[in-house]
Amino acid sequence: MEGSFDTIPLSDVLQMIHASRGTGVLHLKTHLLPLKLHFMLGEVVGGSILDWEGFEAIATFPLHPEQGQFRFEGGRVQGSPLMPFKVFVGEWARMNDQWARFRSVLDSPSRVLETPRPVEPFAVFVGGKSVRAAARAWGVPLIIAAERAWRGLREGDLTKLRKYAWFALRIRHPSARRTQAGIRNPNDMTVLLDSSRNLGELIQAGLPIAQVRAYLLERITNGELEAPGRGWILRDLLWEIEAEQAASK
């Protein structure tokens, strides 16, 4: 079974697999964002955006995409249902709504925020910390951390820095040395990715953040860059680009 979302809504696809007690993997893609859902006897037992696994990742994928494609491949799958199917779809819809609300002021959970006052619950942001890092520090789900950050930004307790969690990536591209030895294309970032500096340091040295985003997006989606965490990096990059495009209109 395969098709596009402009003819069959994703919610209908999910319901068909559930009703037929299908077992296999549902491949979804919209606006460069891929998602795999693992079904066993019509129940979702797992899912991932590249290497970012679990319901937290699943819930950041739009439940009602206007464009995109799907393909269901039957096959052996093992696991336990993440939650009953109706509950699963309901929670997915609820968290989609929450992300839309929080992103009205927060472009992505990779954004680094700062507070000048060590007052709880925002003391974790003293000196600057991404929302993803704050979630780990608080020991709470990412959506809870996003809600706290959203509230802090709205109430003036937090401010945004021009930094993101993925700035810490230190990438060693296998062809970086060969590129340096050959003819360098000034628009090719590969020559700089010798792991001597992280992406934030390269941006601070003058590399445009838009160019870095575009490079990461291209290399992750074509499978050339397989850095750990590429799933959440891809999700956040697409959110950030979407926010910038909306702001420029």
XYZ file of C-alpha atoms in Angstrom:
249
model
C 0.000 0.000 0.000
C 1.362 3.409 -0.958
C 0.126 6.841 -1.950
C 0.212 10.557 -1.173
C -1.414 12.670 1.505
C -3.147 14.936 -0.983
C -5.387 11.976 -1.865
C -5.503 9.991 1.410
C -5.120 11.676 4.830
C -2.536 10.164 7.150
C -5.200 9.593 9.803
C -7.085 7.375 7.320
C -3.925 5.427 6.496
C -3.338 4.733 10.187
C -6.937 3.653 10.657
C -6.778 1.272 7.661
C -3.666 -0.460 9.003
C -5.242 -0.706 12.450
C -8.553 -2.053 11.127
C -6.807 -4.690 8.992
C -4.506 -5.666 11.888
C -1.533 -5.008 9.665
C 2.017 -5.927 10.654
C 4.968 -4.153 9.076
C 6.573 -0.738 8.686
C 4.830 2.436 7.515
C 7.234 4.869 5.844
C 6.111 8.505 5.888
C 7.706 11.624 4.449
C 6.641 15.253 4.286
C 8.792 18.340 3.611
C 12.016 16.280 3.867
C 10.978 14.910 7.260
C 10.862 11.073 7.371
C 9.073 8.929 9.930
C 8.896 5.162 10.323
C 6.070 3.557 12.282
C 6.260 -0.108 13.267
C 2.921 -1.903 13.452
C 2.155 -5.296 14.940
C -1.388 -6.564 14.442
C -2.612 -3.015 13.862
C -0.996 -1.491 16.949
C 1.980 0.900 16.855
C 4.903 -0.678 18.693
C 7.625 1.795 17.737
C 8.666 4.644 15.515
C 11.534 6.945 14.677
C 12.778 9.973 12.780
C 16.081 8.520 11.578
C 17.929 7.653 14.823
C 15.550 9.559 17.129
C 13.229 6.875 18.453
C 10.051 6.709 20.498
C 6.742 8.501 20.872
C 8.488 11.807 21.619
C 9.903 11.750 18.085
C 6.679 10.463 16.502
C 4.615 13.280 18.031
C 6.718 15.968 16.308
C 5.649 14.653 12.884
C 2.482 16.361 11.583
C -0.568 14.132 11.958
C -2.411 15.999 9.192
C 0.209 16.777 6.509
C -1.145 18.402 3.366
C 1.632 16.982 1.197
C 3.930 13.985 1.297
C 4.012 10.274 0.632
C 3.473 7.022 2.504
C 4.380 3.387 1.865
C 3.440 0.377 3.978
C 5.685 -2.678 3.810
C 4.339 -5.826 5.414
C 6.853 -7.883 7.362
C 7.807 -9.276 10.718
C 7.740 -6.773 13.572
C 8.113 -7.381 17.283
C 7.322 -5.264 20.311
C 4.599 -4.095 22.631
C 2.068 -1.372 21.765
C 3.216 2.077 22.836
C -0.382 2.638 23.953
C -3.848 1.573 22.733
C -4.389 2.748 19.148
C -7.124 5.327 19.850
C -5.108 6.739 22.739
C -2.002 6.822 20.531
C -3.727 8.862 17.804
C -5.349 11.161 20.363
C -2.037 11.852 22.129
C -0.326 12.462 18.784
C -2.974 15.051 17.882
C -2.767 16.692 21.306
C 1.012 17.011 21.176
C 0.866 18.360 17.602
C -1.374 21.134 18.939
C 0.994 21.785 21.838
C 4.028 22.041 19.579
C 2.185 24.493 17.319
C 1.378 26.663 20.360
C 4.880 26.571 21.850
C 6.505 27.283 18.513
C 4.621 30.575 18.294
C 7.514 31.962 20.363
C 10.120 29.170 20.176
C 11.424 28.181 16.747
C 12.830 24.836 17.887
C 13.850 23.023 21.089
C 17.467 23.347 19.942
C 17.289 27.086 20.618
C 19.543 28.214 23.473
C 17.826 30.396 26.073
C 19.252 32.427 28.938
C 18.067 33.950 32.185
C 19.922 36.501 34.333
C 18.279 35.300 37.552
C 18.846 31.898 39.202
C 15.168 31.567 40.107
C 13.403 28.232 39.763
C 12.359 26.701 37.501
C 14.528 28.746 35.127
C 17.843 28.614 37.026
C 18.969 25.867 34.649
C 19.205 28.508 31.890
C 21.790 30.661 33.691
C 24.711 30.970 31.268
C 22.599 29.619 28.407
C 21.129 26.207 27.680
C 19.005 24.716 24.918
C 15.489 23.518 25.655
C 16.611 19.977 24.845
C 19.440 20.236 27.390
C 17.048 21.746 29.927
C 14.707 18.762 29.501
C 17.587 16.432 30.378
C 18.618 18.585 33.341
C 15.049 18.690 34.680
C 14.485 15.008 33.924
C 11.211 15.749 32.123
C 9.840 14.980 28.627
C 10.836 17.437 25.918
C 7.274 18.714 25.534
C 7.206 19.693 29.237
C 10.499 21.549 28.870
C 9.121 23.328 25.799
C 6.048 24.407 27.770
C 8.198 25.842 30.568
C 10.402 27.651 28.041
C 7.315 29.006 26.248
C 5.994 30.356 29.538
C 9.374 31.841 30.459
C 9.692 33.608 27.121
C 6.152 34.988 27.295
C 6.633 36.254 30.847
C 10.049 37.756 30.191
C 12.018 35.405 32.436
C 13.940 33.973 29.468
C 15.603 35.491 26.421
C 16.751 33.856 23.182
C 20.397 33.609 22.229
C 21.527 33.245 18.618
C 22.699 29.728 19.388
C 21.327 26.225 18.951
C 22.070 22.818 20.449
C 23.463 21.558 17.146
C 26.208 24.224 17.331
C 28.104 21.749 19.532
C 28.453 19.243 16.668
C 32.056 18.560 15.751
C 31.888 16.820 12.379
C 34.723 15.049 10.654
C 33.887 14.647 6.984
C 35.883 11.811 5.352
C 36.776 13.949 2.334
C 37.760 17.123 4.229
C 41.517 16.566 3.847
C 41.185 15.660 0.161
C 39.088 18.786 -0.416
C 41.764 20.935 1.223
C 44.416 19.392 -0.995
C 42.395 19.933 -4.166
C 40.536 22.838 -5.695
C 38.330 24.382 -3.054
C 34.798 25.424 -3.873
C 34.142 28.527 -1.717
C 30.520 27.417 -1.279
C 31.460 23.936 -0.073
C 31.641 23.584 3.701
C 33.280 20.165 3.472
C 36.784 21.625 3.642
C 36.015 23.082 7.085
C 34.657 19.867 8.575
C 37.921 18.376 9.817
C 36.616 18.206 13.443
C 39.075 20.859 14.634
C 36.172 23.219 15.393
C 32.507 22.655 16.180
C 29.749 24.202 14.075
C 29.206 27.038 16.556
C 32.857 28.043 16.275
C 32.638 27.991 12.484
C 29.550 30.227 12.610
C 31.249 32.556 15.074
C 34.166 32.775 12.637
C 31.833 34.092 9.963
C 30.126 31.127 8.312
C 26.458 32.114 7.702
C 24.053 30.115 9.853
C 21.708 29.694 6.863
C 24.523 28.059 4.892
C 25.265 25.658 7.747
C 21.584 24.740 8.053
C 21.287 24.128 4.324
C 24.440 21.986 4.307
C 23.310 19.857 7.256
C 19.839 19.459 5.802
C 21.148 18.299 2.433
C 23.747 15.906 3.848
C 21.407 14.358 6.424
C 18.529 13.839 3.986
C 20.746 12.226 1.334
C 22.326 9.941 3.915
C 25.851 11.311 3.555
C 26.013 12.618 7.123
C 25.220 10.010 9.757
C 26.170 11.847 12.926
C 24.553 10.570 16.138
C 21.439 12.616 16.873
C 20.763 13.352 13.217
C 17.064 12.587 13.742
C 16.406 15.366 16.236
C 18.822 17.655 14.392
C 16.831 17.228 11.165
C 13.536 17.816 12.981
C 14.823 21.022 14.583
C 16.510 22.348 11.433
C 13.251 22.049 9.504
C 11.345 23.813 12.286
C 13.927 26.631 12.357
C 13.818 27.114 8.581
C 10.017 27.127 8.699
C 10.055 29.793 11.412
C 12.473 31.995 9.469
C 10.409 31.703 6.295
C 7.249 32.660 8.200
C 9.007 35.659 9.786
C 10.193 36.918 6.383
C 6.684 37.007 4.902
